[in-house]
Amino acid sequence: MKILALGAGGFIGSHLTERLLRDGYAVTGVDTHSDKLTDALKHPSFTFVATDIADRRFDLDAAVRAADLVIDLIAYANPGLYIRMPLEVFRLNFTENLRIAESCVRHGRRLIQFSSCEVYGKSVAGIAAGDLADPDDPKHATFNEEESPMIMGPVGKHRWIYASAKSLLERVLHAYGLEGRLDYTIVRPFNFIGPRIDYLPSQQDGIPRVFSYFMDALLNGGRMLLVDGGRQRRTYTHIADAVDCIARMVARPGAAHNQIFNVGARGNEVSIRGLAELMREIYAARFRLPGQPLAEIAEVSGREFYGEGYDDSDRRIPDIAKARSLLGWEPRYDLRATLDDAMGYYVAMTRGQA
Ligand code: UDP
């Protein structure tokens, strides 16, 4: 089977490409950069096309026609970018992704579309804690693909343009599915993390995710900043568990036909403050150089850190019953092992060992 992986050069794309090649598929990867694909580039069944998907010289229809399955990972997926360039986020995450979906419709190709757990927005407890007997009960923040409503913030909080673009795209795919014109599978990742995630902000311009900020502070000095007190909670999923789930969707087209899947390790929930503390503890135990001071934890407001228009998702726990029953999938890495691997990668990289 031939797979077209659009956005293969990113963090998730590079790990997924390696896994698909190991599973025996031929993969054509498309991306603007290939620096995370060093292993895949050596593989005889891998072809890399360096292009921006928006570059009309790239013949998208021909690439889709030549594949049996299209996996679309193209996205701007870092909250910092939703604040800095909301229109660009909409253009890539909706307009360009729609073009890919419509090409799959035209050529009758199966599509695995990466979406986001951000589409669920805020939890019920996040907007109405005062009305709940026990707002901390995980059931108020556990999201189910078929049942949960999607609660976005107001338009003025432009963080939500990302989630809105992704959720509209999902609705378009669903509508094509209803008309019997598209065989799709939608993936909603819950904070995948692992080697090669993002970059260290001291080494590259931009606003990566929290893990990279904390890692940078631990490695290079500075403070681990908790936005709005670090009360927000996330469930972190090891990238190896995540790609194992996607590989099952690839291998079982019948089970995954026109389905949406939450992909996340529900047991790995942690507050951002808890994440800072655990990373500090792991760093001190495993990676700290003799005499190296340990980064301090401090607080900052969302507006100071991101600018106007920032809003947050308070808590999100995936219901993974569907991935369990249809794909036989179960995440294996706990939070500590997940962080160990991601942190170990950055430590080795900065010390010239990776
Ligand atoms: N955050 C933080 N300190 C940082 C960067 C982010 O406290 O240096 C917070 C951010 O406000 C959010 C959480 O960490 O509540 C996770 O943000 P991230 O950018 O990793 O992505 P998200 O999980 O929101 O997609």
Short mmCIF file of C-alpha atoms and ligand atoms in Angstrom, two decimals:
data_model
loop_
_atom_site.label_atom_id
_atom_site.label_comp_id
_atom_site.label_asym_id
_atom_site.label_seq_id
_atom_site.Cartn_x
_atom_site.Cartn_y
_atom_site.Cartn_z
CA MET A 1 0.00 0.00 0.00
CA LYS A 2 1.22 3.50 -0.91
CA ILE A 3 0.70 6.27 1.61
CA LEU A 4 0.89 10.01 1.00
CA ALA A 5 1.87 11.69 4.28
CA LEU A 6 1.27 15.44 4.05
CA GLY A 7 3.17 17.21 6.82
CA ALA A 8 5.52 14.24 7.29
CA GLY A 9 8.37 16.46 8.48
CA GLY A 10 6.81 17.58 11.75
CA PHE A 11 7.05 15.99 15.18
CA ILE A 12 4.11 13.59 14.77
CA GLY A 13 4.67 13.12 11.03
CA SER A 14 8.28 12.06 11.42
CA HIS A 15 7.49 9.44 14.08
CA LEU A 16 4.49 8.17 12.12
CA THR A 17 6.50 7.95 8.90
CA GLU A 18 9.18 5.85 10.62
CA ARG A 19 6.53 3.54 12.02
CA LEU A 20 4.75 3.14 8.65
CA LEU A 21 8.03 2.33 6.92
CA ARG A 22 8.76 -0.27 9.62
CA ASP A 23 5.31 -1.75 9.00
CA GLY A 24 6.20 -2.23 5.32
CA TYR A 25 4.30 0.58 3.60
CA ALA A 26 5.73 2.77 0.86
CA VAL A 27 5.51 6.40 1.99
CA THR A 28 5.73 9.66 0.09
CA GLY A 29 6.29 12.45 2.59
CA VAL A 30 5.56 16.09 1.78
CA ASP A 31 6.76 19.00 3.90
CA THR A 32 8.68 22.25 3.85
CA HIS A 33 11.52 20.70 5.88
CA SER A 34 12.99 17.25 6.46
CA ASP A 35 15.39 17.77 9.38
CA LYS A 36 13.32 15.47 11.65
CA LEU A 37 13.25 12.76 8.97
CA THR A 38 16.92 11.73 9.01
CA ASP A 39 16.15 8.02 9.55
CA ALA A 40 13.28 7.88 7.05
CA LEU A 41 15.38 9.54 4.35
CA LYS A 42 17.69 6.52 4.38
CA HIS A 43 14.81 4.10 3.78
CA PRO A 44 14.35 2.70 0.22
CA SER A 45 10.53 2.90 0.46
CA PHE A 46 10.51 6.60 1.36
CA THR A 47 10.26 9.49 -1.08
CA PHE A 48 10.43 13.07 0.16
CA VAL A 49 8.93 16.06 -1.64
CA ALA A 50 10.10 19.43 -0.29
CA THR A 51 7.30 21.92 -0.85
CA ASP A 52 4.83 24.19 0.89
CA ILE A 53 1.38 22.66 0.41
CA ALA A 54 0.14 26.13 -0.59
CA ASP A 55 2.59 26.29 -3.50
CA ARG A 56 0.40 25.72 -6.53
CA ARG A 57 3.34 24.30 -8.51
CA PHE A 58 2.93 21.16 -6.37
CA ASP A 59 0.44 18.90 -8.15
CA LEU A 60 -1.68 17.84 -5.18
CA ASP A 61 -4.20 15.95 -7.32
CA ALA A 62 -1.47 13.86 -8.96
CA ALA A 63 0.05 13.03 -5.54
CA VAL A 64 -3.36 12.03 -4.13
CA ARG A 65 -4.17 9.91 -7.20
CA ALA A 66 -0.86 8.08 -6.88
CA ALA A 67 -1.60 7.02 -3.28
CA ASP A 68 -3.98 4.48 -1.75
CA LEU A 69 -4.25 6.40 1.49
CA VAL A 70 -3.70 10.07 2.33
CA ILE A 71 -2.68 11.12 5.85
CA ASP A 72 -3.03 14.85 6.45
CA LEU A 73 -0.91 16.20 9.29
CA ILE A 74 -0.49 19.70 7.92
CA ALA A 75 -1.18 22.24 10.64
CA TYR A 76 0.03 25.11 12.74
CA ALA A 77 -0.60 23.56 16.13
CA ASN A 78 1.08 25.77 18.75
CA PRO A 79 -1.15 28.11 20.77
CA GLY A 80 1.42 30.91 20.52
CA LEU A 81 0.79 30.99 16.77
CA TYR A 82 -3.00 31.24 17.15
CA ILE A 83 -2.42 34.54 18.93
CA ARG A 84 0.33 35.86 16.69
CA MET A 85 -1.12 35.04 13.26
CA PRO A 86 -4.74 33.92 13.48
CA LEU A 87 -5.49 34.39 9.77
CA GLU A 88 -2.49 32.32 8.74
CA VAL A 89 -3.66 29.61 11.18
CA PHE A 90 -7.11 29.64 9.56
CA ARG A 91 -5.68 29.60 6.03
CA LEU A 92 -3.47 26.58 6.63
CA ASN A 93 -5.63 24.63 9.06
CA PHE A 94 -8.87 25.10 7.18
CA THR A 95 -8.45 26.31 3.60
CA GLU A 96 -5.44 24.18 2.68
CA ASN A 97 -6.74 21.14 4.54
CA LEU A 98 -10.08 21.46 2.78
CA ARG A 99 -8.30 21.41 -0.58
CA ILE A 100 -6.67 18.11 0.43
CA ALA A 101 -9.99 16.62 1.56
CA GLU A 102 -11.69 17.67 -1.67
CA SER A 103 -8.92 16.10 -3.70
CA CYS A 104 -9.53 12.84 -1.79
CA VAL A 105 -13.25 13.15 -2.61
CA ARG A 106 -12.51 13.72 -6.31
CA HIS A 107 -10.17 10.75 -6.57
CA GLY A 108 -11.92 8.38 -4.18
CA ARG A 109 -8.99 8.11 -1.78
CA ARG A 110 -9.21 7.28 1.90
CA LEU A 111 -8.19 10.16 4.22
CA ILE A 112 -6.82 10.06 7.76
CA GLN A 113 -7.18 13.63 8.99
CA PHE A 114 -5.35 14.95 12.03
CA SER A 115 -7.55 17.26 14.04
CA SER A 116 -7.13 18.25 17.69
CA CYS A 117 -8.54 17.72 21.17
CA GLU A 118 -8.83 21.54 21.16
CA VAL A 119 -12.11 21.08 19.26
CA TYR A 120 -13.73 20.18 22.61
CA GLY A 121 -12.77 23.61 23.93
CA LYS A 122 -13.41 24.24 27.61
CA SER A 123 -14.81 21.71 30.03
CA VAL A 124 -18.25 22.11 31.61
CA ALA A 125 -16.47 22.68 34.94
CA GLY A 126 -14.38 25.34 33.20
CA ILE A 127 -17.44 27.46 32.42
CA ALA A 128 -19.90 26.52 35.17
CA ALA A 129 -17.95 25.24 38.16
CA GLY A 130 -20.30 27.03 40.59
CA ASP A 131 -23.29 25.01 39.36
CA LEU A 132 -21.67 21.61 39.91
CA ALA A 133 -21.69 19.62 43.13
CA ASP A 134 -18.13 18.39 42.53
CA PRO A 135 -16.49 20.47 39.78
CA ASP A 136 -13.28 18.47 40.13
CA ASP A 137 -14.95 15.18 39.19
CA PRO A 138 -13.10 13.98 36.05
CA LYS A 139 -16.42 13.22 34.38
CA HIS A 140 -16.90 16.99 33.83
CA ALA A 141 -13.73 17.12 31.70
CA THR A 142 -13.85 13.71 30.01
CA PHE A 143 -14.55 14.12 26.32
CA ASN A 144 -16.34 11.57 24.19
CA GLU A 145 -16.25 11.67 20.40
CA GLU A 146 -20.00 11.20 19.93
CA GLU A 147 -21.50 12.90 22.95
CA SER A 148 -19.46 15.85 24.17
CA PRO A 149 -20.42 19.39 23.18
CA MET A 150 -17.74 21.80 21.98
CA ILE A 151 -17.38 24.91 24.11
CA MET A 152 -15.34 27.68 22.52
CA GLY A 153 -14.53 31.06 24.00
CA PRO A 154 -15.72 34.36 22.44
CA VAL A 155 -14.46 35.64 19.06
CA GLY A 156 -12.32 38.28 20.77
CA LYS A 157 -10.28 35.47 22.32
CA HIS A 158 -8.67 34.54 19.07
CA ARG A 159 -6.95 31.45 20.44
CA TRP A 160 -10.16 29.67 19.40
CA ILE A 161 -9.68 30.29 15.70
CA TYR A 162 -7.56 27.13 15.61
CA ALA A 163 -10.16 24.93 17.29
CA SER A 164 -12.93 26.50 15.19
CA ALA A 165 -11.03 25.83 11.94
CA LYS A 166 -10.36 22.23 12.95
CA SER A 167 -13.91 21.60 14.04
CA LEU A 168 -15.38 23.10 10.85
CA LEU A 169 -13.06 20.88 8.81
CA GLU A 170 -14.25 17.85 10.80
CA ARG A 171 -17.85 18.81 10.08
CA VAL A 172 -17.15 19.09 6.36
CA LEU A 173 -15.55 15.62 6.31
CA HIS A 174 -18.53 14.24 8.21
CA ALA A 175 -20.90 15.82 5.67
CA TYR A 176 -18.99 14.26 2.76
CA GLY A 177 -19.17 10.96 4.62
CA LEU A 178 -22.93 11.32 5.03
CA GLU A 179 -23.23 11.69 1.27
CA GLY A 180 -21.10 8.58 0.80
CA ARG A 181 -18.39 10.56 -0.99
CA LEU A 182 -15.49 10.21 1.43
CA ASP A 183 -13.93 7.42 3.48
CA TYR A 184 -12.33 9.32 6.37
CA THR A 185 -10.88 8.81 9.83
CA ILE A 186 -10.38 11.77 12.17
CA VAL A 187 -7.70 11.77 14.85
CA ARG A 188 -7.99 13.99 17.91
CA PRO A 189 -4.57 13.99 19.60
CA PHE A 190 -4.33 14.72 23.32
CA ASN A 191 -0.96 16.41 23.90
CA PHE A 192 1.45 14.02 22.20
CA ILE A 193 4.97 14.42 23.49
CA GLY A 194 8.35 12.77 22.87
CA PRO A 195 11.72 13.13 21.19
CA ARG A 196 11.83 15.82 18.47
CA ILE A 197 8.85 17.78 19.82
CA ASP A 198 9.10 21.48 18.92
CA TYR A 199 12.43 23.23 19.58
CA LEU A 200 14.10 25.14 22.39
CA PRO A 201 12.96 28.79 22.38
CA SER A 202 16.53 29.97 23.14
CA GLN A 203 17.72 28.36 19.90
CA GLN A 204 14.93 29.25 17.50
CA ASP A 205 12.49 32.12 17.20
CA GLY A 206 8.87 31.31 17.95
CA ILE A 207 6.50 30.16 20.67
CA PRO A 208 6.71 26.41 21.23
CA ARG A 209 4.63 24.40 23.68
CA VAL A 210 5.13 24.37 27.43
CA PHE A 211 7.42 21.33 27.50
CA SER A 212 10.06 23.13 25.44
CA TYR A 213 9.94 26.25 27.62
CA PHE A 214 10.40 24.18 30.76
CA MET A 215 13.17 22.11 29.16
CA ASP A 216 14.98 25.24 28.04
CA ALA A 217 14.85 26.68 31.56
CA LEU A 218 16.22 23.44 33.02
CA LEU A 219 19.02 23.12 30.48
CA ASN A 220 20.06 26.72 30.01
CA GLY A 221 18.96 28.52 33.17
CA GLY A 222 15.96 30.81 33.49
CA ARG A 223 12.60 30.32 35.10
CA MET A 224 9.82 27.84 34.43
CA LEU A 225 6.88 30.20 34.01
CA LEU A 226 3.41 29.07 35.00
CA VAL A 227 0.77 30.87 32.95
CA ASP A 228 -2.14 31.93 35.16
CA GLY A 229 -0.90 29.87 38.09
CA GLY A 230 -0.41 26.59 36.20
CA ARG A 231 -3.86 25.32 37.23
CA GLN A 232 -4.71 24.09 33.73
CA ARG A 233 -4.50 20.35 33.26
CA ARG A 234 -3.39 18.23 30.31
CA THR A 235 -3.02 14.52 29.60
CA TYR A 236 0.35 13.84 27.99
CA THR A 237 0.65 10.94 25.56
CA HIS A 238 3.91 9.29 24.54
CA ILE A 239 4.46 9.66 20.82
CA ALA A 240 5.19 5.90 20.50
CA ASP A 241 1.75 5.07 21.96
CA ALA A 242 0.18 7.68 19.70
CA VAL A 243 1.68 6.37 16.45
CA ASP A 244 0.78 2.84 17.48
CA CYS A 245 -2.86 3.94 17.55
CA ILE A 246 -2.61 5.63 14.14
CA ALA A 247 -0.88 2.54 12.68
CA ARG A 248 -3.92 0.53 13.77
CA MET A 249 -6.22 2.96 11.92
CA VAL A 250 -4.08 2.50 8.82
CA ALA A 251 -4.18 -1.30 9.11
CA ARG A 252 -7.91 -1.53 9.89
CA PRO A 253 -9.75 0.64 7.36
CA GLY A 254 -13.07 -1.11 8.04
CA ALA A 255 -12.99 -0.44 11.79
CA ALA A 256 -11.84 3.16 11.28
CA HIS A 257 -14.27 3.98 8.44
CA ASN A 258 -15.86 7.39 9.01
CA GLN A 259 -14.89 7.37 12.67
CA ILE A 260 -13.46 10.01 14.96
CA PHE A 261 -10.93 8.81 17.55
CA ASN A 262 -9.64 10.45 20.69
CA VAL A 263 -6.00 9.42 21.03
CA GLY A 264 -4.65 10.06 24.50
CA ALA A 265 -3.32 8.52 27.69
CA ARG A 266 -6.11 9.35 30.12
CA GLY A 267 -4.08 8.19 33.13
CA ASN A 268 -1.36 10.77 32.44
CA GLU A 269 -3.22 13.83 33.62
CA VAL A 270 -1.18 16.56 35.29
CA SER A 271 -1.59 20.24 36.04
CA ILE A 272 0.97 22.54 34.40
CA ARG A 273 2.34 23.27 37.88
CA GLY A 274 2.61 19.52 38.46
CA LEU A 275 4.38 19.17 35.11
CA ALA A 276 6.94 21.82 36.09
CA GLU A 277 7.55 20.11 39.43
CA LEU A 278 7.87 16.63 37.90
CA MET A 279 10.23 17.81 35.15
CA ARG A 280 12.35 19.53 37.77
CA GLU A 281 12.46 16.36 39.84
CA ILE A 282 13.37 14.15 36.84
CA TYR A 283 16.00 16.63 35.72
CA ALA A 284 17.57 16.78 39.17
CA ALA A 285 17.64 12.97 39.44
CA ARG A 286 18.81 12.09 35.93
CA PHE A 287 20.27 14.96 33.95
CA ARG A 288 21.58 17.74 36.18
CA LEU A 289 25.25 18.58 35.70
CA PRO A 290 27.39 18.87 38.85
CA GLY A 291 26.93 22.32 40.40
CA GLN A 292 24.20 23.30 37.91
CA PRO A 293 21.48 25.41 39.57
CA LEU A 294 17.95 24.03 39.26
CA ALA A 295 15.48 26.29 37.41
CA GLU A 296 13.05 28.19 39.62
CA ILE A 297 9.30 28.05 39.12
CA ALA A 298 7.57 31.46 38.77
CA GLU A 299 4.18 32.79 37.65
CA VAL A 300 3.07 34.98 34.76
CA SER A 301 -0.32 36.08 33.37
CA GLY A 302 -1.63 34.74 30.05
CA ARG A 303 -1.74 38.27 28.65
CA GLU A 304 1.88 38.96 29.61
CA PHE A 305 3.09 35.66 28.19
CA TYR A 306 1.05 35.41 24.98
CA GLY A 307 -0.48 38.87 24.48
CA GLU A 308 -4.06 39.98 24.00
CA GLY A 309 -6.54 37.32 22.82
CA TYR A 310 -5.19 34.42 24.85
CA ASP A 311 -7.62 32.11 26.53
CA ASP A 312 -7.09 28.60 27.78
CA SER A 313 -8.48 25.14 27.76
CA ASP A 314 -8.80 24.30 31.45
CA ARG A 315 -8.83 20.52 31.45
CA ARG A 316 -9.20 17.71 28.93
CA ILE A 317 -9.33 13.97 29.51
CA PRO A 318 -9.92 11.64 26.57
CA ASP A 319 -12.54 8.93 26.65
CA ILE A 320 -10.67 6.23 24.71
CA ALA A 321 -13.28 3.48 24.82
CA LYS A 322 -13.69 3.68 21.05
CA ALA A 323 -9.98 3.29 20.24
CA ARG A 324 -9.92 0.37 22.69
CA SER A 325 -12.89 -1.44 21.24
CA LEU A 326 -12.46 -0.78 17.49
CA LEU A 327 -8.65 -0.75 17.31
CA GLY A 328 -7.63 -2.84 20.33
CA TRP A 329 -5.39 0.05 21.42
CA GLU A 330 -4.16 0.84 24.90
CA PRO A 331 -1.49 3.41 25.79
CA ARG A 332 1.46 1.89 27.69
CA TYR A 333 3.71 4.74 28.84
CA ASP A 334 2.99 6.46 32.13
CA LEU A 335 3.70 10.16 32.61
CA ARG A 336 7.16 9.74 34.12
CA ALA A 337 8.38 7.42 31.35
CA THR A 338 6.89 9.76 28.75
CA LEU A 339 8.74 12.77 30.17
CA ASP A 340 11.96 10.75 30.66
CA ASP A 341 12.09 10.03 26.92
CA ALA A 342 11.24 13.53 25.75
CA MET A 343 13.65 15.15 28.22
CA GLY A 344 16.42 12.64 27.48
CA TYR A 345 16.25 13.57 23.82
CA TYR A 346 16.78 17.28 24.49
CA VAL A 347 19.52 16.63 27.02
CA ALA A 348 21.39 14.43 24.51
CA MET A 349 20.85 16.96 21.73
CA THR A 350 22.15 19.95 23.64
CA ARG A 351 25.13 18.00 24.93
CA GLY A 352 25.98 16.80 21.42
CA GLN A 353 25.05 13.16 21.96
CA ALA A 354 21.99 12.87 19.66
N1 UDP B 1 2.06 27.35 29.62
C1 UDP B 1 2.78 27.70 30.77
N2 UDP B 1 4.09 28.10 30.64
C2 UDP B 1 4.73 28.17 29.43
C3 UDP B 1 3.99 27.80 28.26
C4 UDP B 1 2.67 27.40 28.39
O1 UDP B 1 2.25 27.64 31.89
O2 UDP B 1 5.92 28.50 29.41
C5 UDP B 1 0.68 26.84 29.76
C6 UDP B 1 -0.37 27.32 28.78
O3 UDP B 1 -0.96 28.52 29.20
C7 UDP B 1 -1.34 26.15 28.81
C8 UDP B 1 -0.48 24.93 29.05
O4 UDP B 1 0.76 25.43 29.55
O5 UDP B 1 -2.22 26.27 29.90
C9 UDP B 1 -0.20 24.10 27.81
O6 UDP B 1 0.16 24.95 26.77
P1 UDP B 1 0.89 24.47 25.46
O7 UDP B 1 1.41 25.70 24.77
O8 UDP B 1 1.88 23.41 25.77
O9 UDP B 1 -0.22 23.84 24.52
P2 UDP B 1 -1.74 23.32 24.66
O10 UDP B 1 -1.71 22.11 25.55
O11 UDP B 1 -2.54 24.46 25.26
O12 UDP B 1 -2.12 23.02 23.26
#
